Coordinates of C-alpha atoms in Angstrom, one line a residue:
M1 CA 2.3 34.5 42.8
A2 CA 1.3 37.4 40.4
C3 CA 0.7 39.4 43.6
S4 CA 4.1 39.0 44.9
V5 CA 5.6 39.9 41.5
V6 CA 3.8 43.0 41.4
R7 CA 4.9 44.0 44.9
S8 CA 8.5 43.2 44.1
P9 CA 10.3 46.2 44.2
I10 CA 12.4 45.9 41.0
L11 CA 9.1 47.3 39.5
R12 CA 9.3 50.6 41.5
N13 CA 13.0 51.3 40.0
P14 CA 13.5 54.6 38.2
S15 CA 13.0 53.4 34.6
V16 CA 9.4 52.9 35.5
R17 CA 9.4 57.1 36.1
H18 CA 11.1 57.3 32.9
Y19 CA 8.2 55.6 31.1
A20 CA 6.1 57.7 32.6
L21 CA 7.6 61.2 31.9
A22 CA 7.8 59.8 28.3
A23 CA 4.3 59.1 28.2
A24 CA 3.3 62.2 29.6
A25 CA 5.5 63.9 26.8
Q26 CA 3.6 62.5 23.6
A27 CA 0.3 64.3 22.3
A28 CA -2.7 64.1 23.7
V29 CA -5.4 61.8 22.1
P30 CA -5.8 62.8 18.2
S31 CA -9.2 64.2 17.0
P32 CA -11.7 61.6 15.8
D33 CA -11.8 61.7 11.9
V34 CA -15.5 61.6 11.2
Q35 CA -17.3 60.7 7.6
V36 CA -20.8 59.9 6.1
L37 CA -20.6 57.1 3.6
G38 CA -22.2 56.4 0.6
N39 CA -24.7 54.1 2.3
K40 CA -25.4 56.5 4.7
I41 CA -23.6 55.2 7.7
T42 CA -21.3 57.8 9.9
V43 CA -18.0 56.9 10.6
A44 CA -15.9 58.0 13.2
A45 CA -12.4 56.8 14.3
V46 CA -9.5 57.8 16.6
D47 CA -6.1 56.3 15.6
S48 CA -4.5 55.8 18.7
N49 CA -1.2 54.3 20.0
S50 CA -3.4 51.8 22.1
P51 CA -2.0 48.0 21.0
V52 CA -5.8 47.2 21.8
T53 CA -8.9 48.3 18.7
Q54 CA -11.9 48.7 19.8
I55 CA -15.1 48.7 17.0
S56 CA -18.5 49.4 17.8
I57 CA -21.6 49.2 15.4
V58 CA -24.5 51.0 17.0
F59 CA -28.0 51.7 15.6
K60 CA -30.5 54.0 16.7
A61 CA -32.7 50.9 17.8
G62 CA -33.2 51.1 21.9
S63 CA -36.2 50.4 23.3
R64 CA -37.8 53.8 22.9
Y65 CA -38.3 52.6 18.9
E66 CA -40.4 49.6 20.3
T67 CA -44.5 49.3 20.7
Y68 CA -46.6 48.0 23.0
D69 CA -47.1 44.9 21.5
T70 CA -43.0 44.4 21.0
Q71 CA -41.6 45.6 24.2
G72 CA -38.3 43.5 25.2
M73 CA -37.6 43.3 21.7
S74 CA -33.7 45.2 22.1
H75 CA -33.2 43.0 25.7
L76 CA -34.0 40.0 23.4
L77 CA -31.6 41.5 20.8
R78 CA -28.9 41.5 23.2
I79 CA -28.9 37.9 24.2
A80 CA -29.3 37.1 20.5
A81 CA -26.0 38.3 20.1
G82 CA -23.8 35.4 19.0
L83 CA -26.6 33.5 17.7
T84 CA -26.4 32.0 14.1
T85 CA -26.3 33.8 11.3
S86 CA -26.4 33.3 7.3
R87 CA -22.9 32.8 7.1
S88 CA -21.5 31.8 10.5
T89 CA -22.9 29.2 13.4
T90 CA -22.9 30.3 17.0
F91 CA -20.1 27.7 17.4
G92 CA -18.0 29.6 15.1
I93 CA -18.5 32.7 16.0
T94 CA -17.7 31.8 20.2
R95 CA -14.5 29.8 18.9
N96 CA -12.9 32.0 16.7
I97 CA -13.5 34.9 19.2
Q98 CA -11.7 33.1 21.9
Q99 CA -8.9 31.7 19.5
L100 CA -8.3 35.4 19.0
G101 CA -8.3 36.6 22.5
A102 CA -11.0 39.0 21.6
N103 CA -14.1 40.1 23.1
L104 CA -17.6 40.7 21.8
T105 CA -20.6 42.1 23.6
A106 CA -24.0 43.8 22.8
A107 CA -25.2 46.3 24.9
S108 CA -28.4 48.9 24.5
D109 CA -29.9 51.7 25.9
R110 CA -33.3 53.5 25.6
E111 CA -31.4 55.2 22.4
T112 CA -29.2 52.6 21.0
I113 CA -28.1 49.0 20.6
A114 CA -24.0 48.5 20.3
Y115 CA -22.6 45.1 18.9
T116 CA -18.6 45.8 20.2
V117 CA -15.3 44.0 19.5
Q118 CA -12.3 44.3 21.3
V119 CA -8.9 42.7 19.8
L120 CA -5.2 42.8 19.4
R121 CA -4.4 45.6 17.0
D122 CA -2.6 43.0 14.9
K123 CA -5.7 40.9 14.6
V124 CA -8.5 43.6 14.1
S125 CA -8.9 42.1 10.1
Q126 CA -9.6 38.4 11.8
A127 CA -12.5 39.6 14.2
L128 CA -14.2 41.9 11.9
P129 CA -16.2 39.3 9.8
F130 CA -17.8 38.1 13.0
L131 CA -18.7 42.1 14.2
E132 CA -20.4 42.5 11.0
D133 CA -22.2 38.8 11.1
V134 CA -23.6 39.6 14.7
A135 CA -24.5 42.7 13.7
T136 CA -26.1 42.6 10.3
R137 CA -26.4 38.8 9.4
Q138 CA -28.8 37.5 11.8
V139 CA -31.2 35.1 10.9
F140 CA -33.1 34.2 14.4
K141 CA -33.7 30.6 14.5
P142 CA -36.9 30.0 16.0
W143 CA -35.4 27.0 18.1
E144 CA -32.0 28.9 19.5
V145 CA -34.2 32.1 20.0
S146 CA -36.8 29.9 22.2
D147 CA -33.4 27.9 23.9
S148 CA -32.4 32.0 24.9
F149 CA -36.0 32.5 27.3
P150 CA -34.0 31.2 30.3
R151 CA -31.6 33.8 30.1
L152 CA -33.9 36.0 29.5
R153 CA -36.0 34.8 32.9
Y154 CA -33.0 35.0 35.2
E155 CA -31.9 38.4 33.8
I156 CA -35.4 39.7 35.0
S157 CA -35.1 37.9 38.1
T158 CA -31.7 39.8 38.8
V159 CA -32.4 43.2 37.9
P160 CA -31.0 45.6 41.4
E161 CA -33.8 47.5 43.3
E162 CA -31.6 50.9 42.1
C163 CA -32.3 50.0 38.4
R164 CA -36.3 48.7 38.8
I165 CA -37.1 52.3 40.2
I166 CA -35.3 53.5 36.8
E167 CA -37.5 51.9 34.7
L168 CA -40.5 53.1 37.1
L169 CA -39.4 56.6 36.9
H170 CA -39.4 56.6 32.9
K171 CA -42.6 54.5 32.8
A172 CA -44.7 57.4 35.0
A173 CA -43.2 59.9 33.1
Y174 CA -43.4 59.1 29.6
R175 CA -45.9 56.1 29.1
T176 CA -44.6 55.1 25.8
G177 CA -41.8 55.9 23.6
L178 CA -38.6 56.7 26.5
G179 CA -41.1 55.3 29.0
F180 CA -40.6 51.4 27.6
S181 CA -38.2 49.2 30.1
L182 CA -35.0 48.3 28.9
Y183 CA -35.6 44.9 30.4
C184 CA -38.4 42.5 28.7
L185 CA -41.3 42.3 30.5
K186 CA -42.4 39.0 32.0
R187 CA -45.8 38.3 30.1
Q188 CA -43.8 39.1 27.0
I189 CA -41.9 36.1 27.5
G190 CA -42.6 33.6 24.1
E191 CA -44.8 36.0 22.7
I192 CA -41.9 37.9 20.4
S193 CA -41.0 35.1 17.2
S194 CA -38.4 35.3 15.2
E195 CA -40.1 36.7 12.3
T196 CA -41.2 39.8 14.9
L197 CA -37.0 40.1 15.6
Q198 CA -36.0 40.4 12.0
H199 CA -38.8 43.2 11.0
Y200 CA -37.6 45.3 14.2
V201 CA -34.5 44.5 12.8
S202 CA -35.1 45.6 9.0
T203 CA -36.7 48.4 10.5
W204 CA -34.6 50.2 12.4
F205 CA -31.3 48.8 11.6
S206 CA -30.8 51.1 8.4
G207 CA -28.0 53.1 7.0
S208 CA -28.9 56.5 8.2
R209 CA -29.3 55.0 11.8
C210 CA -26.1 53.5 11.8
A211 CA -22.9 54.5 13.1
V212 CA -19.3 52.2 13.1
V213 CA -16.9 53.9 15.4
G214 CA -13.6 52.5 16.4
T215 CA -10.5 53.7 18.7
G216 CA -7.1 52.0 17.6
I217 CA -7.7 51.9 14.1
S218 CA -7.1 54.3 11.4
A219 CA -10.1 55.8 9.6
S220 CA -9.6 54.5 6.1
E221 CA -9.4 51.0 7.6
L222 CA -12.9 51.6 9.1
S223 CA -14.4 53.2 6.7
S224 CA -13.7 50.2 4.2
F225 CA -15.4 47.9 6.7
A226 CA -18.1 50.1 7.2
S227 CA -18.8 50.4 3.4
Q228 CA -19.2 46.8 3.0
L229 CA -22.1 46.7 5.6
Q230 CA -25.1 45.1 4.6
V231 CA -27.8 47.5 6.7
S232 CA -31.3 48.6 5.5
S233 CA -31.6 51.6 3.4
S234 CA -34.7 52.4 4.8
D235 CA -35.5 55.4 6.6
C236 CA -37.9 55.6 9.2
K237 CA -38.9 58.4 11.4
T238 CA -40.3 59.1 14.8
E239 CA -42.2 60.9 17.3
A240 CA -40.6 62.9 19.4
S241 CA -40.8 62.0 23.3
K242 CA -43.8 63.7 25.4
Y243 CA -43.6 64.1 29.0
Y244 CA -46.6 63.8 31.1
G245 CA -45.1 62.8 34.4
G246 CA -47.6 61.1 37.4
D247 CA -47.0 58.3 39.8
A248 CA -45.6 54.7 39.6
R249 CA -45.7 52.4 42.6
K250 CA -44.7 48.6 43.4
E251 CA -45.9 48.2 47.1
R252 CA -43.2 45.5 48.7
N253 CA -43.2 43.7 52.2
S254 CA -39.4 45.8 53.0
P255 CA -37.7 47.7 55.9
V256 CA -36.7 50.3 53.6
A257 CA -38.6 52.9 51.2
T258 CA -36.8 53.6 47.4
V259 CA -38.1 56.7 45.9
A260 CA -37.0 58.9 42.9
L261 CA -38.6 62.2 42.1
A262 CA -38.0 63.7 38.9
F263 CA -39.0 66.8 36.9
E264 CA -38.4 67.3 33.0
A265 CA -35.1 68.6 32.0
S266 CA -33.2 69.3 28.5
G267 CA -32.3 66.8 25.9
L268 CA -29.5 66.8 24.2
E269 CA -30.4 68.6 21.3
K270 CA -30.2 71.9 23.7
G271 CA -26.3 71.6 24.3
N272 CA -25.3 74.5 26.5
E273 CA -29.0 74.0 28.6
A274 CA -28.4 70.0 29.1
L275 CA -24.8 70.9 30.2
A276 CA -26.3 73.3 33.0
F277 CA -28.3 70.5 34.3
A278 CA -25.6 68.0 34.0
I279 CA -23.7 70.8 36.8
L280 CA -26.8 70.8 38.5
K281 CA -26.6 67.3 39.1
N282 CA -23.0 67.5 40.3
A283 CA -24.0 70.5 42.5
A284 CA -26.5 69.4 44.1
G285 CA -24.9 65.8 45.2
T286 CA -24.6 62.3 43.9
G287 CA -23.6 61.2 47.2
P288 CA -20.5 60.8 49.4
C289 CA -17.4 61.0 48.3
V290 CA -15.4 59.5 51.1
K291 CA -16.2 56.0 51.9
W292 CA -18.6 55.4 55.1
G293 CA -19.1 59.1 54.4
S294 CA -22.5 60.7 54.9
G295 CA -22.1 63.6 52.4
A296 CA -22.3 67.2 52.8
S297 CA -24.1 68.2 49.7
P298 CA -26.7 70.8 49.6
L299 CA -29.9 68.3 48.6
M300 CA -28.2 65.6 51.4
K301 CA -28.6 68.7 54.0
E302 CA -31.9 69.0 53.1
L303 CA -32.8 65.3 53.3
T304 CA -31.2 64.9 56.7
A305 CA -32.6 67.3 58.4
A306 CA -36.2 66.0 57.4
A307 CA -35.2 62.3 58.3
G308 CA -34.3 63.3 61.8
T309 CA -32.5 60.5 63.5
E310 CA -33.6 58.4 60.8
P311 CA -31.1 57.0 58.3
V312 CA -31.2 58.6 54.9
A313 CA -29.1 58.0 51.3
A314 CA -29.6 60.4 48.5
S315 CA -28.2 61.1 45.4
A316 CA -29.4 63.8 42.7
F317 CA -30.4 62.2 39.1
N318 CA -30.0 63.5 35.5
A319 CA -30.4 61.3 32.1
S320 CA -30.3 63.3 29.0
Y321 CA -31.6 62.1 25.5
S322 CA -32.0 63.0 21.9
D323 CA -35.0 65.3 22.7
S324 CA -35.9 65.2 26.7
G325 CA -34.2 64.8 29.8
L326 CA -35.4 64.0 33.3
F327 CA -33.6 65.7 36.5
G328 CA -34.4 65.1 40.4
C329 CA -33.0 62.6 43.2
I330 CA -33.4 59.3 44.2
L331 CA -33.1 58.4 47.8
Q332 CA -33.9 55.4 50.3
T333 CA -35.2 55.2 53.8
T334 CA -37.4 54.0 56.6
P335 CA -41.0 54.0 55.7
D336 CA -42.0 56.1 58.4
V337 CA -40.3 59.1 57.1
A338 CA -40.2 58.6 53.7
G339 CA -43.0 60.8 52.9
Q340 CA -41.3 63.6 54.3
V341 CA -38.3 63.2 53.3
T342 CA -39.8 63.0 49.6
K343 CA -41.3 66.2 50.6
A344 CA -38.5 68.0 51.6
A345 CA -36.6 66.6 48.1
N346 CA -39.8 68.3 46.0
K347 CA -39.0 71.5 48.2
W348 CA -35.7 71.6 47.5
L349 CA -35.8 70.8 43.7
R350 CA -38.3 73.4 43.4
S351 CA -36.8 76.2 45.5
A352 CA -33.5 76.3 43.3
N353 CA -31.6 77.2 46.5
I354 CA -27.7 76.5 45.3
S355 CA -24.9 79.0 45.4
D356 CA -22.2 80.2 43.3
A357 CA -20.0 77.9 45.3
D358 CA -21.8 75.0 44.8
I359 CA -22.2 75.7 41.1
A360 CA -18.4 76.0 40.6
R361 CA -17.9 72.8 43.0
G362 CA -20.2 71.3 40.3
K363 CA -18.5 72.4 37.1
A364 CA -15.2 71.0 38.9
A365 CA -16.9 67.6 38.9
L366 CA -18.2 67.5 36.1
K367 CA -14.9 68.3 34.2
A368 CA -13.4 65.5 36.1
S369 CA -15.7 62.9 35.3
I370 CA -15.4 64.1 31.9
L371 CA -11.5 63.9 31.6
G372 CA -11.5 60.8 33.7
A373 CA -13.7 59.0 31.0
T374 CA -10.3 59.2 28.8
E375 CA -8.4 57.0 31.2
C376 CA -11.0 54.0 30.4
G377 CA -10.9 52.9 26.4
E378 CA -14.9 51.5 27.0
T379 CA -15.9 54.3 28.4
Q380 CA -14.2 56.5 25.5
L381 CA -15.6 54.5 22.9
E382 CA -19.4 54.8 24.6
N383 CA -18.8 58.4 24.7
L384 CA -17.7 59.1 21.0
T385 CA -20.7 56.8 19.7
Q386 CA -23.0 58.6 21.6
Q387 CA -21.9 61.9 20.0
V388 CA -22.2 60.7 17.2
L389 CA -25.4 59.3 16.9
L390 CA -27.1 61.2 19.2
R391 CA -25.7 64.7 18.6
G392 CA -24.7 64.2 15.2
K393 CA -20.9 65.6 16.2
V394 CA -18.0 64.3 18.2
V395 CA -16.7 67.4 20.8
T396 CA -13.0 66.4 22.6
P397 CA -13.1 65.8 26.0
L398 CA -10.9 68.7 26.4
D399 CA -13.3 71.1 24.1
L400 CA -16.5 69.8 26.2
A401 CA -14.4 70.4 29.5
A402 CA -14.2 73.9 27.8
E403 CA -17.2 74.3 27.1
V404 CA -18.6 73.6 30.7
D405 CA -16.2 76.4 31.6
K406 CA -18.6 78.8 29.6
V407 CA -21.5 78.0 31.6
S408 CA -22.6 80.6 33.8
A409 CA -23.9 80.9 37.1
A410 CA -26.9 82.1 35.7
D411 CA -27.2 79.2 33.3
V412 CA -27.2 76.8 35.8
K413 CA -29.2 79.1 38.1
N414 CA -32.1 79.3 35.2
A415 CA -31.9 75.6 34.5
A416 CA -33.2 74.9 37.9
K417 CA -35.7 77.4 37.6
K418 CA -37.1 75.7 35.0
I419 CA -37.9 72.4 37.3
S420 CA -40.1 74.7 39.8
S421 CA -42.7 75.3 37.4
G422 CA -42.6 71.8 35.9
R423 CA -44.9 68.3 36.9
P424 CA -43.2 65.7 39.1
T425 CA -43.1 62.0 38.7
V426 CA -42.6 60.0 41.4
A427 CA -41.5 56.3 41.5
A428 CA -41.6 54.4 44.3
I429 CA -40.6 50.6 45.4
G430 CA -41.1 49.5 48.8
N431 CA -43.1 50.1 52.1
I432 CA -44.4 53.0 50.6
K433 CA -47.1 53.5 53.3
T434 CA -46.2 57.6 53.7
V435 CA -44.8 58.5 50.0
P436 CA -47.0 61.0 48.5
Y437 CA -48.5 61.1 45.1
S438 CA -47.4 63.3 42.4
D439 CA -50.4 65.3 42.8
Q440 CA -49.7 65.9 46.5
L441 CA -46.4 67.5 46.0

């Protein structure tokens, strides 16, 4: 019935175009209002006209801050979101969030852990106490933590191979810190106690490592909420990540071989160079842009020639963190030609054989992705939180697109030349009998 209504011609009358014109005439999304409160929490708000408000409490407490004995901590914290807190039960949180028609989620990456609520604008005041409970008032009752282990096992067993190859790549590249996985190790299930979880939270969930970010809410209202959060006042310093390079291999009986090849790139602290690597990624090619197409990017042409008649799929890869980064490619092909395709990828990455036309295309693709992200409220909020915590400043999408325009072709080629002298990292999964080791490239 709903589909029939959507197809109804009455929804295509001229009034719809009038609404579209009115929307286009409105001012662009306002610039975020950023301030640091007395408890050292950074607050960033974009008071848009959206009827849905999104608020995130984000901490610099991702998997890179774990130790060898506490690996999997961030994964378990994600699952523990919504358990009983010091003033709300699991049932109370779930029931009230449902009654408000809201969503309460937890997400983490190697740098951060974020707790986010999405709720209608007129119900924000009712939802915020539960967001505060989940993010800052955890108690980690032992029986509730142990009840989460089956879900932990399930999530580990369903990690797709595309994610596993990325985890292997980081482990080989950094060993510790950024090398620690986003997913808990099987041997760690049952080894992390509620006391260990509480100690991790009290250490890393501090005001100086926290940001409260919101869209569809005023800066004054968000600041008032953030100023009342009970967070630690500790200020733990962390060591910079060190890139090592090397190999990580996982052999399986499989009809394909999946290989990730990467080199050290730039972190977000080197803004212009980080943008150059982002442009280089799009110039190299991130897969076909047309459904069922094979792609005509420079990297894909090189790998297709090396594979001959065998099928091959590949995409350039770029990951930028606060103080380091990885650039390379991920490829998948049949075992017999995986070795020669990997060598061809290494040769292309080291040769910096990229034209000005490819760079112009890469800049256009990067700007399209930056501006396109503003159409999705969730992506907009994520970008805002990452900029606040990892870069210490916020740049609007239009300004960021302007910065991309300022990156010259020479800057991109210089970034590509940085790879040529670097040590490679190779991760491989599947039937990898022909895949070379990093010291053979």
